[in-house]
XYZ file of C-alpha atoms in Angstrom:
721
model
C 45.098 21.041 37.151
C 42.397 18.390 37.470
C 40.619 18.225 34.102
C 37.313 17.189 35.622
C 37.547 20.134 37.987
C 38.350 22.486 35.133
C 35.366 21.260 33.116
C 33.038 21.482 36.156
C 34.226 25.005 36.965
C 33.760 26.065 33.366
C 30.253 24.552 33.282
C 29.237 26.403 36.427
C 30.786 29.577 35.090
C 28.827 29.581 31.878
C 25.552 28.111 33.116
C 24.334 31.673 33.575
C 26.484 33.316 30.896
C 24.359 36.127 29.577
C 26.852 38.346 27.745
C 25.988 41.127 30.159
C 27.156 44.581 29.212
C 26.833 48.231 30.225
C 24.694 50.199 27.794
C 26.371 53.454 28.731
C 28.766 54.925 31.249
C 25.911 56.395 33.321
C 23.701 53.293 33.177
C 24.483 50.859 36.012
C 21.888 48.291 34.916
C 23.248 45.004 33.562
C 21.492 43.704 30.458
C 20.975 40.029 29.666
C 19.706 38.125 26.643
C 16.891 36.499 28.685
C 13.208 37.130 29.321
C 12.432 38.829 32.682
C 10.937 35.640 34.179
C 13.865 33.473 33.021
C 16.320 36.054 34.331
C 14.636 36.134 37.769
C 14.737 32.334 38.014
C 18.420 32.239 37.058
C 19.335 35.022 39.477
C 17.339 33.479 42.325
C 19.142 30.147 41.797
C 22.544 31.846 41.685
C 21.771 33.850 44.840
C 20.648 30.781 46.806
C 23.587 28.616 45.729
C 26.203 31.262 46.508
C 24.746 32.006 49.956
C 24.493 28.293 50.749
C 28.167 27.844 49.889
C 29.158 30.732 52.177
C 27.011 29.395 55.023
C 28.099 25.761 54.712
C 31.656 25.933 53.347
C 32.715 29.393 54.491
C 33.933 30.862 51.197
C 32.499 32.811 48.271
C 32.173 31.254 44.798
C 30.222 34.053 43.066
C 32.292 36.180 40.686
C 31.836 38.528 37.750
C 34.172 37.420 34.987
C 35.647 40.235 32.828
C 37.206 39.268 29.545
C 37.559 35.762 28.145
C 40.342 33.980 26.322
C 39.345 31.692 23.472
C 41.997 28.981 23.170
C 42.532 25.579 21.538
C 44.113 22.532 23.133
C 46.642 20.729 20.933
C 45.077 17.402 21.855
C 41.651 18.582 20.670
C 42.350 21.004 17.810
C 38.732 21.162 16.640
C 37.356 22.236 20.034
C 37.410 25.893 21.035
C 37.628 26.585 24.767
C 36.569 29.751 26.550
C 38.026 30.743 29.928
C 37.568 33.922 32.007
C 40.561 36.163 32.703
C 39.618 38.569 35.529
C 37.385 37.528 38.439
C 35.675 40.080 40.710
C 34.164 38.611 43.909
C 30.602 39.901 44.260
C 27.514 39.473 46.412
C 23.873 39.591 45.304
C 21.141 41.359 47.203
C 17.572 42.497 46.797
C 15.561 44.428 49.370
C 12.321 42.482 48.986
C 10.719 39.755 46.888
C 9.916 40.905 43.367
C 12.551 43.645 43.285
C 15.595 43.574 41.047
C 18.829 42.056 42.277
C 21.819 44.312 42.836
C 25.478 43.290 42.629
C 28.196 44.701 44.844
C 31.888 44.057 45.254
C 32.575 42.073 48.433
C 35.848 43.881 49.092
C 37.937 40.762 48.544
C 40.895 40.867 46.159
C 40.173 40.972 42.440
C 42.176 38.179 40.838
C 42.949 36.542 37.568
C 42.102 32.952 36.628
C 44.889 30.861 38.178
C 43.577 27.658 36.577
C 43.930 28.922 32.990
C 47.296 30.421 33.924
C 48.534 26.990 34.989
C 47.019 25.281 31.943
C 48.583 27.708 29.437
C 51.897 27.524 31.271
C 52.022 23.862 30.185
C 51.803 25.131 26.581
C 54.692 27.524 27.184
C 52.529 30.627 27.448
C 52.958 32.851 30.510
C 49.907 35.048 30.996
C 50.611 38.425 32.603
C 49.603 38.893 36.257
C 46.660 41.195 36.814
C 47.392 44.156 39.060
C 44.279 45.487 40.793
C 43.475 49.061 39.753
C 40.725 51.573 40.389
C 40.392 52.508 36.715
C 38.739 50.666 33.818
C 41.839 51.382 31.768
C 43.686 48.841 33.922
C 41.272 46.124 32.786
C 41.596 47.156 29.153
C 45.390 47.212 29.460
C 45.432 43.712 30.986
C 43.244 42.327 28.160
C 45.601 43.957 25.657
C 48.619 42.378 27.412
C 46.976 38.957 27.222
C 46.281 39.535 23.541
C 49.950 40.255 22.955
C 50.940 37.127 24.903
C 48.854 34.862 22.655
C 49.740 36.637 19.409
C 51.744 33.601 18.114
C 48.522 31.584 18.130
C 46.479 32.919 15.260
C 43.296 31.058 16.144
C 43.308 32.263 19.746
C 41.464 35.428 20.717
C 40.519 37.654 23.692
C 36.858 38.654 24.026
C 35.551 41.499 26.164
C 32.461 39.598 27.363
C 31.103 39.794 30.915
C 29.546 36.848 32.794
C 28.205 36.128 36.283
C 28.885 32.640 37.619
C 30.403 30.261 40.134
C 34.181 29.797 40.378
C 35.991 27.616 42.901
C 39.729 26.938 43.044
C 39.833 24.909 46.267
C 40.883 21.652 44.597
C 43.417 23.484 42.440
C 44.915 25.051 45.573
C 45.113 21.586 47.156
C 46.754 20.314 43.992
C 49.392 23.030 44.236
C 49.959 22.276 47.923
C 50.653 18.622 47.135
C 52.814 19.405 44.101
C 56.415 18.492 45.086
C 57.679 21.395 42.964
C 55.943 23.805 45.357
C 58.117 22.645 48.261
C 61.770 23.196 49.045
C 64.213 20.597 47.786
C 65.085 19.537 51.316
C 61.437 18.679 52.115
C 60.203 15.137 51.382
C 56.430 14.904 51.781
C 56.514 11.123 51.819
C 58.409 11.243 55.103
C 55.926 13.575 56.773
C 54.621 12.077 60.020
C 50.939 12.669 59.200
C 51.249 11.207 55.708
C 53.142 8.242 57.123
C 50.366 7.626 59.668
C 47.784 7.648 56.844
C 49.601 5.224 54.543
C 51.226 3.113 57.277
C 48.672 2.965 60.103
C 50.315 -0.126 61.617
C 53.219 2.042 62.755
C 50.906 4.555 64.407
C 51.273 3.105 67.922
C 52.191 5.103 71.030
C 53.592 3.424 74.095
C 52.785 6.367 76.386
C 49.043 6.484 75.627
C 47.050 8.214 78.362
C 44.144 6.040 79.577
C 40.879 7.072 81.235
C 41.873 5.337 84.464
C 44.960 7.579 84.758
C 42.999 10.821 85.246
C 42.915 10.850 89.051
C 46.404 9.386 89.480
C 48.464 11.366 86.957
C 46.724 14.742 86.634
C 46.676 17.695 88.989
C 44.182 20.530 88.743
C 46.990 23.081 88.689
C 48.073 21.835 85.251
C 44.563 21.480 83.798
C 42.985 24.324 81.828
C 39.669 22.902 80.667
C 36.945 25.549 80.406
C 33.975 23.185 79.974
C 32.900 20.019 81.732
C 34.805 16.941 80.596
C 34.550 13.274 81.499
C 37.494 10.899 81.802
C 37.354 9.783 78.145
C 37.460 13.408 76.931
C 40.316 14.268 79.295
C 42.250 11.258 77.966
C 41.849 12.579 74.397
C 43.119 16.016 75.442
C 46.168 14.612 77.222
C 47.095 12.397 74.246
C 46.929 15.385 71.874
C 49.044 17.460 74.282
C 51.575 14.620 74.229
C 51.849 14.994 70.432
C 49.804 11.974 69.440
C 47.809 11.925 66.209
C 44.353 10.495 66.713
C 40.764 10.355 65.514
C 37.845 10.920 67.882
C 34.520 9.491 66.772
C 31.085 9.289 68.314
C 27.410 10.012 67.633
C 25.984 13.547 67.941
C 25.708 14.874 71.465
C 28.632 12.935 72.925
C 30.807 15.992 73.553
C 33.140 16.157 70.536
C 32.778 19.933 70.095
C 33.117 20.344 73.840
C 36.357 18.354 73.746
C 37.691 20.564 70.929
C 37.011 23.707 72.979
C 38.791 22.243 76.003
C 41.695 21.131 73.815
C 42.069 24.634 72.335
C 42.039 26.123 75.846
C 44.740 23.685 77.005
C 46.971 24.430 73.993
C 46.502 28.199 74.349
C 47.613 27.839 77.963
C 50.809 26.187 76.641
C 51.385 29.127 74.290
C 50.674 27.141 71.145
C 48.834 28.191 67.988
C 45.896 26.037 66.921
C 44.414 25.715 63.435
C 40.849 24.409 63.583
C 39.537 23.240 60.191
C 36.102 21.844 59.379
C 34.284 20.875 56.213
C 31.082 22.500 57.492
C 30.658 26.076 58.673
C 28.212 24.868 61.356
C 30.993 23.047 63.202
C 33.164 26.174 63.148
C 30.314 28.298 64.490
C 29.579 25.873 67.346
C 33.174 25.871 68.537
C 33.514 29.653 68.069
C 30.331 30.363 70.057
C 31.520 28.157 72.915
C 34.900 29.867 72.936
C 33.093 33.213 73.078
C 30.938 32.023 75.969
C 34.002 31.186 78.085
C 35.904 34.366 77.182
C 38.394 32.865 74.710
C 36.784 34.293 71.579
C 39.172 37.254 71.627
C 42.057 34.864 70.911
C 40.348 33.497 67.771
C 41.150 34.712 64.273
C 38.430 33.557 61.855
C 39.592 32.660 58.337
C 36.356 31.927 56.498
C 33.494 33.620 54.571
C 33.469 37.432 54.895
C 36.027 37.229 57.696
C 38.769 36.833 55.052
C 38.140 40.280 53.595
C 41.163 42.471 54.080
C 39.497 45.076 56.302
C 37.726 42.490 58.474
C 40.844 40.346 58.681
C 43.023 43.262 59.806
C 40.382 44.339 62.315
C 40.214 40.863 63.883
C 44.002 40.561 63.845
C 44.367 43.904 65.613
C 41.757 42.879 68.167
C 43.570 39.615 68.892
C 47.045 41.194 69.152
C 45.799 43.922 71.503
C 44.651 41.454 74.139
C 46.410 42.244 77.383
C 47.496 39.665 79.882
C 45.213 39.367 82.876
C 46.477 39.567 86.416
C 47.733 36.380 87.987
C 44.783 34.632 89.603
C 45.429 33.231 93.046
C 43.782 29.855 92.719
C 45.980 27.760 94.980
C 43.355 27.542 97.716
C 40.592 26.682 95.234
C 42.756 24.045 93.577
C 43.604 22.467 96.921
C 39.887 22.356 97.703
C 39.244 20.597 94.390
C 41.991 18.087 95.138
C 40.382 17.356 98.507
C 36.966 16.908 96.910
C 38.404 14.525 94.353
C 40.081 12.500 97.096
C 36.786 12.337 98.967
C 34.994 11.083 95.861
C 37.674 8.451 95.299
C 37.324 7.354 98.909
C 33.548 7.267 98.507
C 33.863 5.000 95.470
C 36.136 2.709 97.451
C 33.766 2.634 100.440
C 30.614 1.752 98.507
C 32.407 -1.226 96.955
C 33.760 -2.589 100.257
C 31.719 -5.408 101.946
C 30.171 -4.387 105.270
C 28.402 -5.860 108.308
C 27.714 -9.534 108.896
C 25.946 -10.033 105.572
C 29.279 -9.303 103.800
C 27.599 -7.279 101.046
C 28.812 -3.931 99.690
C 26.677 -0.787 100.025
C 26.537 -0.734 96.239
C 25.015 -4.240 96.211
C 22.571 -3.384 99.005
C 21.362 -0.246 97.233
C 21.060 -2.266 94.041
C 18.798 -4.764 95.816
C 16.695 -1.899 97.167
C 16.365 -0.229 93.746
C 15.457 -3.561 92.153
C 12.667 -4.076 94.693
C 11.336 -0.541 94.230
C 11.405 -0.997 90.477
C 9.351 -4.205 90.791
C 6.708 -2.527 92.942
C 6.624 0.483 90.601
C 5.884 -1.812 87.642
C 3.025 -3.289 89.678
C 1.761 0.256 90.425
C 2.236 -0.343 94.145
C 4.305 1.174 96.926
C 7.179 -0.725 98.491
C 6.268 -1.140 102.195
C 8.765 0.171 104.743
C 10.117 -2.310 107.307
C 12.304 -1.095 110.175
C 15.158 -3.207 111.616
C 16.862 -2.746 114.958
C 20.645 -3.060 114.730
C 20.540 -3.862 111.035
C 24.344 -4.008 110.910
C 24.233 -7.058 113.204
C 21.914 -8.918 110.846
C 23.594 -12.112 109.710
C 23.187 -13.800 106.370
C 21.232 -16.587 108.097
C 18.782 -14.079 109.568
C 18.404 -12.448 106.184
C 17.625 -15.849 104.677
C 15.025 -16.432 107.417
C 13.352 -13.146 106.544
C 13.221 -14.136 102.898
C 11.703 -17.512 103.853
C 9.042 -15.740 105.934
C 8.149 -13.545 102.990
C 7.899 -16.601 100.776
C 5.556 -18.211 103.327
C 3.452 -15.059 103.294
C 3.332 -15.267 99.534
C 2.065 -18.848 99.761
C -0.555 -17.775 102.295
C -1.700 -15.081 99.926
C -2.111 -17.652 97.175
C -4.514 -19.672 99.369
C -6.898 -16.731 99.538
C -9.245 -16.479 96.557
C -8.967 -13.564 94.186
C -12.545 -12.610 95.088
C -11.672 -12.401 98.760
C -13.856 -9.580 100.189
C -11.035 -8.390 102.456
C -8.905 -7.425 99.461
C -7.811 -3.802 99.657
C -8.682 -3.685 103.367
C -5.871 -2.825 105.729
C -7.004 -3.597 109.299
C -4.597 -3.247 112.183
C -3.783 -6.160 114.471
C -7.172 -7.560 115.452
C -8.013 -9.185 118.774
C -11.075 -11.393 119.284
C -12.890 -8.399 120.794
C -12.144 -6.390 117.656
C -13.572 -9.118 115.444
C -16.780 -9.095 117.514
C -17.029 -5.301 117.221
C -16.588 -5.480 113.449
C -19.313 -8.126 113.258
C -21.728 -5.858 115.181
C -20.836 -2.833 113.040
C -21.549 -4.785 109.841
C -24.918 -5.867 111.270
C -25.789 -2.317 112.416
C -24.771 -0.881 109.031
C -27.070 -3.285 107.174
C -29.977 -2.613 109.562
C -29.546 1.173 109.456
C -29.360 1.036 105.646
C -32.682 -0.857 105.606
C -34.315 1.732 107.918
C -32.867 4.539 105.828
C -34.333 3.065 102.657
C -37.780 2.996 104.246
C -37.508 6.729 104.979
C -36.272 7.314 101.423
C -39.458 5.772 100.041
C -41.623 7.826 102.416
C -39.965 11.080 101.361
C -40.230 10.109 97.708
C -43.908 9.181 97.974
C -44.951 12.254 99.972
C -42.712 14.996 98.550
C -41.740 13.522 95.186
C -38.020 13.828 95.978
C -35.777 11.416 94.073
C -34.617 8.408 96.099
C -30.894 8.995 96.737
C -28.481 6.324 95.559
C -25.296 7.613 97.229
C -24.321 9.600 100.290
C -23.689 12.631 98.081
C -27.212 12.393 96.625
C -28.487 12.022 100.188
C -27.001 15.443 100.999
C -28.724 16.878 97.898
C -32.067 15.436 99.034
C -31.715 17.149 102.435
C -31.123 20.425 100.601
C -34.276 19.794 98.541
C -36.379 19.134 101.666
C -35.114 22.321 103.288
C -36.117 24.268 100.180
C -39.655 22.878 100.327
C -39.846 23.666 104.042
C -38.516 27.225 103.715
C -40.658 30.337 104.300
C -39.937 31.480 100.751
C -41.993 28.556 99.430
C -45.136 30.160 100.909
C -44.605 33.249 98.732
C -44.476 31.325 95.452
C -47.582 31.399 93.272
C -48.119 27.789 92.180
C -49.064 28.961 88.692
C -45.453 29.894 87.921
C -43.826 26.608 88.994
C -43.629 25.287 85.442
C -43.387 28.653 83.698
C -41.109 28.319 80.692
C -39.578 31.700 81.502
C -37.927 30.333 84.653
C -36.373 27.513 82.608
C -35.323 29.578 79.572
C -34.328 32.990 80.945
C -34.304 33.153 84.753
C -32.062 36.234 84.689
C -34.938 38.281 83.236
C -36.720 38.041 86.611
C -33.933 40.024 88.266
C -34.163 42.695 85.561
C -37.891 43.101 86.259
C -37.260 43.365 90.014
C -34.616 46.021 89.422
C -36.974 47.962 87.125
C -39.757 47.869 89.710
C -37.347 48.917 92.442
C -36.346 52.011 90.429
C -39.993 52.827 89.856
C -40.938 52.573 93.530
C -37.926 54.608 94.599
C -38.910 57.545 92.340
C -42.666 57.483 93.018
C -42.419 60.137 95.782
C -41.199 62.649 93.233
C -44.801 63.355 92.049
C -45.726 64.946 95.391
C -43.931 68.138 94.287
C -46.164 68.624 91.261
C -49.755 69.646 90.615
C -52.253 67.867 88.394
C -51.123 70.176 85.589
C -48.223 67.755 85.102
C -50.626 65.302 83.466
C -51.458 67.700 80.594
C -48.276 69.794 80.370
C -45.836 69.438 77.478
C -42.922 68.392 79.668
C -40.589 67.738 76.704
C -40.939 71.369 75.536
C -40.359 72.687 79.042
C -37.235 70.516 79.402
C -36.010 71.754 76.030
C -36.488 75.414 77.059
C -34.717 74.842 80.379
C -31.763 73.135 78.701
C -31.563 75.933 76.154
C -31.699 78.571 78.883
C -29.008 76.861 80.976
C -26.587 76.868 78.011
C -26.816 80.617 77.378
C -23.790 82.729 78.262
C -25.838 85.877 78.997
C -29.003 84.807 80.733
C -30.128 88.427 81.359
C -31.442 88.568 77.821
C -33.275 85.263 77.958
C -37.029 84.810 77.879
C -39.198 83.934 80.899
C -41.924 81.968 79.148
C -40.900 78.713 80.889
C -41.273 80.359 84.293
C -45.017 80.519 83.898
C -45.108 76.807 83.099
C -43.048 75.995 86.185
C -45.442 77.949 88.456
C -48.288 75.843 87.105
C -46.371 72.586 87.565
C -45.134 72.917 91.141
C -47.447 72.812 94.172
C -45.278 75.073 96.310
C -42.159 77.107 95.776
C -40.644 76.898 92.332
C -36.974 75.808 92.503
C -34.145 77.112 90.360
C -34.108 76.316 86.674
C -31.364 73.685 87.155
C -33.274 71.895 89.950
C -36.483 72.048 87.954
C -34.668 70.593 84.937
C -33.380 67.681 87.040
C -36.871 67.074 88.497
C -38.533 67.039 85.102
C -35.897 64.695 83.631
C -36.502 62.296 86.542
C -40.257 62.543 85.976
C -39.810 61.770 82.300
C -37.607 58.757 83.104
C -40.109 57.634 85.718
C -42.906 57.778 83.176
C -40.796 55.670 80.806
C -40.175 53.110 83.564
C -43.890 52.997 84.361
C -44.656 52.460 80.694
C -42.033 49.685 80.576
C -43.677 48.062 83.604
C -47.053 48.200 81.872
C -45.527 46.648 78.760
C -44.000 43.847 80.880
C -47.045 43.298 83.093
C -47.750 39.907 81.525
C -44.096 38.882 81.801
C -43.977 39.888 85.460
C -47.027 37.759 86.213
C -45.449 34.877 84.266
C -42.527 35.017 86.697
C -44.263 35.952 89.967
C -48.010 35.369 89.483
C -50.302 37.416 91.721
C -47.326 38.624 93.743
C -46.405 40.970 90.887
C -47.762 44.538 91.056
C -46.490 48.106 91.120
C -46.564 48.050 94.917
C -45.117 44.532 95.349
C -42.601 43.968 98.154
C -39.144 43.906 96.567
C -37.696 41.574 99.210
C -40.526 39.094 98.622
C -39.844 39.139 94.903
C -36.127 38.529 95.476
C -36.901 35.589 97.797
C -39.203 34.071 95.183
C -36.566 34.516 92.456
C -33.913 32.837 94.604
C -36.274 29.993 95.555
C -37.434 29.410 91.982
C -33.852 29.225 90.665
C -33.065 26.461 93.166
C -36.374 24.726 92.438
C -35.801 24.772 88.665
C -32.263 23.372 89.116
C -33.445 20.500 91.317
C -36.391 19.803 89.031
C -34.096 19.744 85.987
C -31.593 17.308 87.531
C -34.356 14.950 88.670
C -34.222 15.613 92.420
C -37.774 17.035 92.293
C -40.485 15.242 90.328
C -44.004 15.769 89.017
C -45.291 14.740 92.448
C -43.398 17.667 93.977
C -45.036 20.089 91.543
C -48.507 18.683 92.237
C -47.956 18.924 95.972
C -46.913 22.575 95.689
C -49.738 23.346 93.264
C -52.389 21.874 95.588
C -50.875 23.422 98.716
C -50.593 19.964 100.274
C -48.051 21.020 102.879
C -48.208 18.558 105.724
C -48.224 20.075 109.207
C -45.583 17.590 110.436
C -43.051 18.233 107.650
C -40.378 19.145 110.196
C -40.917 15.783 111.845
C -40.651 13.958 108.507
C -37.386 15.685 107.725
C -35.984 14.884 111.169
C -36.816 11.180 110.799
C -35.245 11.070 107.346
C -32.063 12.835 108.455
C -31.792 10.745 111.635
C -31.943 7.431 109.724
C -29.522 8.626 107.043
C -26.983 9.929 109.545
C -27.153 6.708 111.568
C -26.195 4.665 108.512
C -23.416 7.126 107.680
C -21.996 6.977 111.234
C -22.052 3.159 111.342
C -20.299 3.052 107.993
C -17.589 5.445 109.149
C -16.945 3.407 112.316
C -16.626 0.253 110.219
C -14.233 1.977 107.824
C -12.044 3.085 110.747
C -11.660 -0.589 111.750
C -11.200 -2.172 108.332
C -9.544 0.783 106.617
C -10.905 -0.222 103.170
C -9.567 1.509 100.073
C -12.937 2.457 98.618
C -11.430 4.074 95.559
C -9.973 0.693 94.526
C -12.811 -1.547 95.732
C -15.623 0.517 94.194
C -13.588 2.571 91.698
C -14.941 5.769 93.327
C -14.914 7.786 96.550
C -16.964 6.665 99.577
C -19.565 9.435 99.082
C -20.166 8.299 95.485
C -20.573 4.544 96.128
C -24.165 3.364 95.404
C -26.046 1.992 98.410
C -26.626 -1.263 96.501
C -22.858 -1.714 96.201
C -22.451 -1.040 99.927
C -25.102 -3.632 100.756
C -23.393 -6.255 98.580
C -19.967 -5.523 100.091
C -21.338 -5.556 103.667
C -22.923 -8.964 103.083
C -19.635 -10.263 101.615
C -17.749 -9.108 104.697
C -20.438 -10.649 106.909
C -20.049 -14.035 105.184
C -16.217 -14.066 105.419
C -15.660 -12.896 108.998
C -13.901 -16.163 109.810
C -11.005 -15.340 107.422
C -10.506 -11.761 108.568
C -7.867 -12.714 111.154
C -5.627 -13.977 108.317
C -5.710 -10.538 106.761
C -4.696 -8.553 109.851
């Protein structure tokens, strides 16, 4: 055995040696010569390392060692060595953090230490083989047999210690596999094909290597059994392996290596062969296994790693695999012929796109490449490639194509002669005739004149009504809304004293609550007509209490009639039933509370509505005022209305010809807007690029500047069309 491996295994074995022991036959708690905190740390480390090994390497290394042999190597007579004898595979578990760990047998075979067996065999000592038993006497008997075997060595001993640790014999097993003595005499490992290919790679050459280009020519779908998508390079790998070639496939993650393995397994299964798939990492095994499961081949897989190697699990999986029945013969001839036809069509397509066409003698592949290159250029410039239609494009000669290119180059030169500040940039007029140029000139003039007239009306409206001078077409629409608010009938209902009331600015919703309260009060006022003046002095709460008490009695025949006398005093006419009277009195009480609330909020009501507020105020008028004031406050807050507007409303300076003023203002504004739209229809300017905003949001100053630029460069417009 490898000495370094033996030392490493022994170090791992005894790193957590605690001389654990059972205190009694009934006590199943293992004791250790460690503090509780140290023990928890050790156990947590052992648990994590053992689980990591199972997850990554696929086998268990955690064992309980029973009994140890103390022996001395002849080469190092002063050094005593300690090696375990019986190894029980175990697993650690705890239900939650902080709880104690529990150990359980994994179900795998209990075995003796094969490494120490091999080592002592070199010294001429043959340790007895441990036979698994269900009784502790079997362990004691085995330790006694070992003691007898080492009796000639007086300084050797067998100890009945117990230890929990890591044990791995993978390298020792490999050592035994490569040991020539383990093979038959007629087997020479040095002549093995795989070993030869490792030590003599120059001879590892195959004349019948399958190339990627051979896929379509040599393969037929009827003889292909791939279950996942595969490209030509992956198919070539599969075919070379099927041909018996030894090879290495390499590539970065995500290039389809696992996918190729799955397809290769499927192909070999179809040939009736057995496949051994080995990996250093469990993750690779799981990936391939999951993909085989997903395509329905998992039932043919026998897993030989981790807990799958336990006898019961192994036999279960073996039974499952051997019980797989053959499926019915699938009739795929038609489907396969269809696939062959599709492949032929694709091959023909590839040939067609690489064959020169038309008079230009260029292939479709080259033509599409030119198109994609042009689109890519325009995309990098954040522009759209313009579409140009050709009649009989297939008749276009190379000379004509060259002429087109020359024309485009001339256009490019023409573009360079126009200054970067050219006012017609981002305008897209159609073909313009001299008459069109004259019309555009007149529209520019009319737009400038109408803008000047419109500005005069803006100043008038601002001076008279205090409305903010609009700077854009969108603000112009807001100003019309503001004028209509001032000219509405609701404005006549507003008490000027409340225009700047802080309540409208801070809590406008309170006005609606007051209106609702007053509406409830007015609706219930007619209820008092039923009652006499006695209602003003009567103890209505006591009467309500008596009526409620009376209505809850099960046997009302025995009840008192004292409340009846009170009811006769309260009502003007006929006295209703007790239930109706109770409802009336509850409404009266609520009404009184509402009236008291109105009295308490009298000052607040006047702060919102001024003299319009009273118990008998018209509810519709109050709602109109509330609606009007909310709009007024909004427009005042955003600057549309000004202090002049407030003064005008406060002094009742409503001009008799306000309708006329509004009409003049709207007429001038709409005229400018219409002229501008007509001009835009001719020039088709891209306002969002020229002004960096939509047409409705362009300031009038910007429009005036742009209109004057267009006016000064009319002579160059024909070059742009």
